mmCIF file of C-alpha atoms in Angstrom:
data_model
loop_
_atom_site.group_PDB
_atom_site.id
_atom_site.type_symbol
_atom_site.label_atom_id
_atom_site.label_comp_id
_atom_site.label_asym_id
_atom_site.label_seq_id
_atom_site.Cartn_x
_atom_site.Cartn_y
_atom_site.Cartn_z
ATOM 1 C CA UNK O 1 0.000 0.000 0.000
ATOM 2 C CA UNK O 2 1.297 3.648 -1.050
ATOM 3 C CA UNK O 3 1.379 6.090 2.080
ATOM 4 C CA UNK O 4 1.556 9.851 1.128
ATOM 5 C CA UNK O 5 5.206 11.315 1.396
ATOM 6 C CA UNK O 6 5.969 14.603 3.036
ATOM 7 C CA UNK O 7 8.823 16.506 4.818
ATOM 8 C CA UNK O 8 8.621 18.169 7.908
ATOM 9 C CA UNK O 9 7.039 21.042 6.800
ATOM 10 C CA UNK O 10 3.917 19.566 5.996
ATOM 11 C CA UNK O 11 3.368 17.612 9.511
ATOM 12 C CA UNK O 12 1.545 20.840 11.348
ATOM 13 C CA UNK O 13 -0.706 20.875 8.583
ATOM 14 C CA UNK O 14 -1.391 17.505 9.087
ATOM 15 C CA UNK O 15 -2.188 17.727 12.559
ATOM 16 C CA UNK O 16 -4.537 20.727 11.881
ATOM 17 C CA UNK O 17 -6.510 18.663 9.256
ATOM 18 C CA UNK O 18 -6.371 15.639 11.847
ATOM 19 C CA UNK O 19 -7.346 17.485 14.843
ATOM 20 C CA UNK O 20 -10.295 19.320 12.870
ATOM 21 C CA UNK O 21 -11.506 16.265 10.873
ATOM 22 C CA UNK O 22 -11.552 14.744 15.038
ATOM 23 C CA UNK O 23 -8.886 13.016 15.032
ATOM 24 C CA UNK O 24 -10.447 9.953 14.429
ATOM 25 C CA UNK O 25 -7.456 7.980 12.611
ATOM 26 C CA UNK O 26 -4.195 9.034 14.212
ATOM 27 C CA UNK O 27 -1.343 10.272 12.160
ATOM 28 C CA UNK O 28 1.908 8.817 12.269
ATOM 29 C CA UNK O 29 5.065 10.064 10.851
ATOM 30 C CA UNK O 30 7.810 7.855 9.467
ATOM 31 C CA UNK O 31 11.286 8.710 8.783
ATOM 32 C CA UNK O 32 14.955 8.685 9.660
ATOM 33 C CA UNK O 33 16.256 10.079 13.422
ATOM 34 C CA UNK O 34 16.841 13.693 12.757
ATOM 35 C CA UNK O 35 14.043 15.342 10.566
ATOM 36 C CA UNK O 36 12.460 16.912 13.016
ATOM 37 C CA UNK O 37 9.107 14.919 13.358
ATOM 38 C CA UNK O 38 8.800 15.214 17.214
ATOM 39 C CA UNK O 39 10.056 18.906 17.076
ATOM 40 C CA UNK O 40 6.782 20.026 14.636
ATOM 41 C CA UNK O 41 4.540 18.118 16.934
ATOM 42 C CA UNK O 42 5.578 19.996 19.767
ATOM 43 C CA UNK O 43 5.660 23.243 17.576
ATOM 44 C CA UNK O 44 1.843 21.852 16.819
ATOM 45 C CA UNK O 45 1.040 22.179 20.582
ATOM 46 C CA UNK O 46 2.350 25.731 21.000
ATOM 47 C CA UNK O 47 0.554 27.139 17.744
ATOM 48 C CA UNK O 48 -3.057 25.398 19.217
ATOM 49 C CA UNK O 49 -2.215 26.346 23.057
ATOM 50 C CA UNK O 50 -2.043 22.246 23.898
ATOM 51 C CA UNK O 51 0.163 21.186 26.155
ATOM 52 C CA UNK O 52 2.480 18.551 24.363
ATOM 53 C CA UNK O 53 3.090 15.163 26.174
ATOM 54 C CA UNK O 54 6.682 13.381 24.953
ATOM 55 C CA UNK O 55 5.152 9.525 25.391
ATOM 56 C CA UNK O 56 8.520 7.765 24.404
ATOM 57 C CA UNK O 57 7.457 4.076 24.061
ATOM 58 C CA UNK O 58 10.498 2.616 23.564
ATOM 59 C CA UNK O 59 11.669 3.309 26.953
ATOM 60 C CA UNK O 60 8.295 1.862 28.774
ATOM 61 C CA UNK O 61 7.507 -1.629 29.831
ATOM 62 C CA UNK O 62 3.338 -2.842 29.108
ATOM 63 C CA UNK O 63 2.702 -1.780 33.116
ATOM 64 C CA UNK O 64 4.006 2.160 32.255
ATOM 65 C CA UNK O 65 1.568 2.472 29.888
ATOM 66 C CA UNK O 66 -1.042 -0.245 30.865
ATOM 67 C CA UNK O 67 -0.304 0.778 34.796
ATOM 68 C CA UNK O 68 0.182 -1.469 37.508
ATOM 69 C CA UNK O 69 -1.828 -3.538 39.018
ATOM 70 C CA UNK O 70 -3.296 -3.344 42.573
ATOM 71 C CA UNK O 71 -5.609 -6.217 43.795
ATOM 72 C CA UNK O 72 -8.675 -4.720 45.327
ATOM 73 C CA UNK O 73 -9.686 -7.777 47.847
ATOM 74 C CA UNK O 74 -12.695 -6.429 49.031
ATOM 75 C CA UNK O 75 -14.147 -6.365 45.551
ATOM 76 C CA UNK O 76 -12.620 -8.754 43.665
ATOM 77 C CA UNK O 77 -10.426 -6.861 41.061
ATOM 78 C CA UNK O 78 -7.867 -6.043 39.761
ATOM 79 C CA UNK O 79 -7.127 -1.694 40.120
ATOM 80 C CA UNK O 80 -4.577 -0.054 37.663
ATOM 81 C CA UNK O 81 -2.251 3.090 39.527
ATOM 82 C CA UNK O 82 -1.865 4.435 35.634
ATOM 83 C CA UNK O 83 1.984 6.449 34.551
ATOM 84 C CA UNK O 84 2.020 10.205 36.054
ATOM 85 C CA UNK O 85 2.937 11.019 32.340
ATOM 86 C CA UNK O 86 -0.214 10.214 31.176
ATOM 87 C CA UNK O 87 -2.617 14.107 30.546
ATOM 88 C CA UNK O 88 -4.195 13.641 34.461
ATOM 89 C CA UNK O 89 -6.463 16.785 33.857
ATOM 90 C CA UNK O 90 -9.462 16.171 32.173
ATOM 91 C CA UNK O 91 -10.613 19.023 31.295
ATOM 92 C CA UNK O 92 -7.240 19.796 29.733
ATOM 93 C CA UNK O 93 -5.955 20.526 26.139
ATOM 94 C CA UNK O 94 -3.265 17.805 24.915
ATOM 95 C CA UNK O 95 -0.885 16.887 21.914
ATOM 96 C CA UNK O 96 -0.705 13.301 22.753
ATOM 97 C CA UNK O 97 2.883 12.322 21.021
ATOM 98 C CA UNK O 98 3.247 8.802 21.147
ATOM 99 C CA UNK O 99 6.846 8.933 20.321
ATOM 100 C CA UNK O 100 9.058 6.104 18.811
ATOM 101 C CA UNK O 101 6.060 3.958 18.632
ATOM 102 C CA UNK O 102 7.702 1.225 16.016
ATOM 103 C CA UNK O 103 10.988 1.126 18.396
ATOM 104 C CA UNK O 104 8.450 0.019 21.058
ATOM 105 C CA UNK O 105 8.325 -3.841 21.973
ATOM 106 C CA UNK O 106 5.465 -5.607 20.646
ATOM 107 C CA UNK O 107 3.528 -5.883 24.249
ATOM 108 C CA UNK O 108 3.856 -2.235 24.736
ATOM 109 C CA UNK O 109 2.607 -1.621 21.039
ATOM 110 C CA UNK O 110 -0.682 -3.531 22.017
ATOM 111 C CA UNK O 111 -1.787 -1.557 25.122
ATOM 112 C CA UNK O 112 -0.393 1.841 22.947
ATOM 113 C CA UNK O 113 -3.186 0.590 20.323
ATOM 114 C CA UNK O 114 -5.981 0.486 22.637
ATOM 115 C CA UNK O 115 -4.949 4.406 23.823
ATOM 116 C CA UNK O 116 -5.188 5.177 20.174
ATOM 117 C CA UNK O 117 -8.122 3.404 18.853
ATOM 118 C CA UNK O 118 -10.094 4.068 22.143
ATOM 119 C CA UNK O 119 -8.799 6.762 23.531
ATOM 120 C CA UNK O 120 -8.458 4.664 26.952
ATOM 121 C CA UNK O 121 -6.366 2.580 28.997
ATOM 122 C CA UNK O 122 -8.431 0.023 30.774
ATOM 123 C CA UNK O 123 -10.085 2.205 33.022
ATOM 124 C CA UNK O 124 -8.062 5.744 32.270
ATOM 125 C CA UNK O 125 -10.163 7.619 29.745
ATOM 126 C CA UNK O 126 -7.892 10.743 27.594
ATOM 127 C CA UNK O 127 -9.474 13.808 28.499
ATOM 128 C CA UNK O 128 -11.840 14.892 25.351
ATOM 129 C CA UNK O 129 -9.143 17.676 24.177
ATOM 130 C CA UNK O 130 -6.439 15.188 23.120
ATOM 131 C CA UNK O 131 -4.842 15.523 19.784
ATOM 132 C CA UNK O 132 -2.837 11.968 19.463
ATOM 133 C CA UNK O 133 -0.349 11.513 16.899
ATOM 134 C CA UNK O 134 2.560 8.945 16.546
ATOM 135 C CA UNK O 135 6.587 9.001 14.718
ATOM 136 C CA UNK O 136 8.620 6.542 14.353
ATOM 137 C CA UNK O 137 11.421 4.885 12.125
ATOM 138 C CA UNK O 138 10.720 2.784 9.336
ATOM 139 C CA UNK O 139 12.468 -0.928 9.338
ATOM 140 C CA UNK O 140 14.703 0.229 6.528
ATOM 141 C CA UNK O 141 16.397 2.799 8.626
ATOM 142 C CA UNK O 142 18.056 -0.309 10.701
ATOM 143 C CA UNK O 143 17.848 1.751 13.912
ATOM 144 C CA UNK O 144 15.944 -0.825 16.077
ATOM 145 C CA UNK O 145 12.762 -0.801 15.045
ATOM 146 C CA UNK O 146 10.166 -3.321 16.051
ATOM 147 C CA UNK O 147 7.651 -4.741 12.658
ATOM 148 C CA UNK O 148 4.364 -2.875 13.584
ATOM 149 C CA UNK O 149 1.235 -4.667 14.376
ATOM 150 C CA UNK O 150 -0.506 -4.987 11.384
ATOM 151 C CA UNK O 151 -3.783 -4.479 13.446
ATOM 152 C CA UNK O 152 -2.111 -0.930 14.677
ATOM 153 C CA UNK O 153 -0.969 0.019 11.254
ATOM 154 C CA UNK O 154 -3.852 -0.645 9.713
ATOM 155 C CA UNK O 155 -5.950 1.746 11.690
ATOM 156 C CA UNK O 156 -3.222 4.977 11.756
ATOM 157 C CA UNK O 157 -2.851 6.961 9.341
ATOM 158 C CA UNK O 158 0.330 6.725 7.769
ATOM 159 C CA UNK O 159 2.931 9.778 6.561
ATOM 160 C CA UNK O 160 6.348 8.766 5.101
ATOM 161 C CA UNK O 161 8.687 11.989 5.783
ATOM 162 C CA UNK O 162 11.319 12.882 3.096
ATOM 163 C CA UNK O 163 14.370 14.510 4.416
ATOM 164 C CA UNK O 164 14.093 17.859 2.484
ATOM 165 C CA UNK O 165 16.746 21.058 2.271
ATOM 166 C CA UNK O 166 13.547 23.645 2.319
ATOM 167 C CA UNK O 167 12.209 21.956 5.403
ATOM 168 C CA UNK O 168 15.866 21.875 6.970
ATOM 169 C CA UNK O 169 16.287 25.784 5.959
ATOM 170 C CA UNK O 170 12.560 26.851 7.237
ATOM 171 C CA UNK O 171 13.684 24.874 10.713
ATOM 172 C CA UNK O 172 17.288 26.600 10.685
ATOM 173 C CA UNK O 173 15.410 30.386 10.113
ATOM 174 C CA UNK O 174 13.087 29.712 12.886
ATOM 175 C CA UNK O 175 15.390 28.568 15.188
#
């Protein structure tokens, strides 16, 4: 399957079109280290007055994201204590960045994919304001990368970045 390519300067856009259209198929960007994917999703947050959340996968076991577990005796179940990181206001404005998602291991990728597709964690709900994107590294780039679940891919919307001199100029001006 063809997935559109852009460079950098196109991923704000992106996230405007996604966050107005409701963000109901989450963008992620692909490319190599370096382009500045995570850097225009934070510059995303700033222009829309979200505060951006750094969610770096990669570096999280399935009970960071999933949260650990706490029996509840008296009632019979099992009670999650969810990651601090996680947007704890719920009445607050977010750019959701789940970052390095394919450099994630495969158990992690699975409780990422049911914050994506339903915008909850077992019991944690994402407040209503959440703009969620991913990035990543594609397998070619050889840095790590885990093989996506096809079930997770399938329901993202996916952007191939292009390294691109403009895009490295416009970043260079404004920074």
């Amino acid at each position: 399957m063809q997935h559109p390519e852009i460079t950098t300067n196109d991923i704000v856009s992106v996230l405007d079109r996604s966050a107005k259209a409701g963000n109901k198929k989450i963008p992620i960007f692909l490319g190599i280290y370096g382009l500045g994917k995570s850097h225009c999703g934070h510059e995303f947050a700033l222009k829309t007055g979200r505060q951006y959340i750094d969610f770096r996968l990669p570096y999280r076991t399935f009970n960071d994201v999933r949260g650990f577990g706490i029996p509840n005796r008296e009632r019979g179940v099992m009670e999650w204590l969810v990651d601090e990181d996680l947007p704890q206001d719920p009445n607050g404005s977010y750019a959701f960045h789940w970052e390095e998602l394919t450099n994630a291991m495969p158990s992690v990728q699975k409780v990422a994919m049911q914050g994506m597709l339903d915008r909850k964690i077992g019991q944690y709900e994402f407040p209503k304001d959440t703009i969620m994107f991913a990035s990543g590294n594609r397998l070619s780039h050889k840095t790590g990368v885990e093989r996506m679940l096809a079930a997770l891919a399938d329901r993202l919307a996916i952007y191939h970045v292009r390294p691109d001199l403009d895009s490295y100029m416009n970043y260079l001006q404004t920074n």
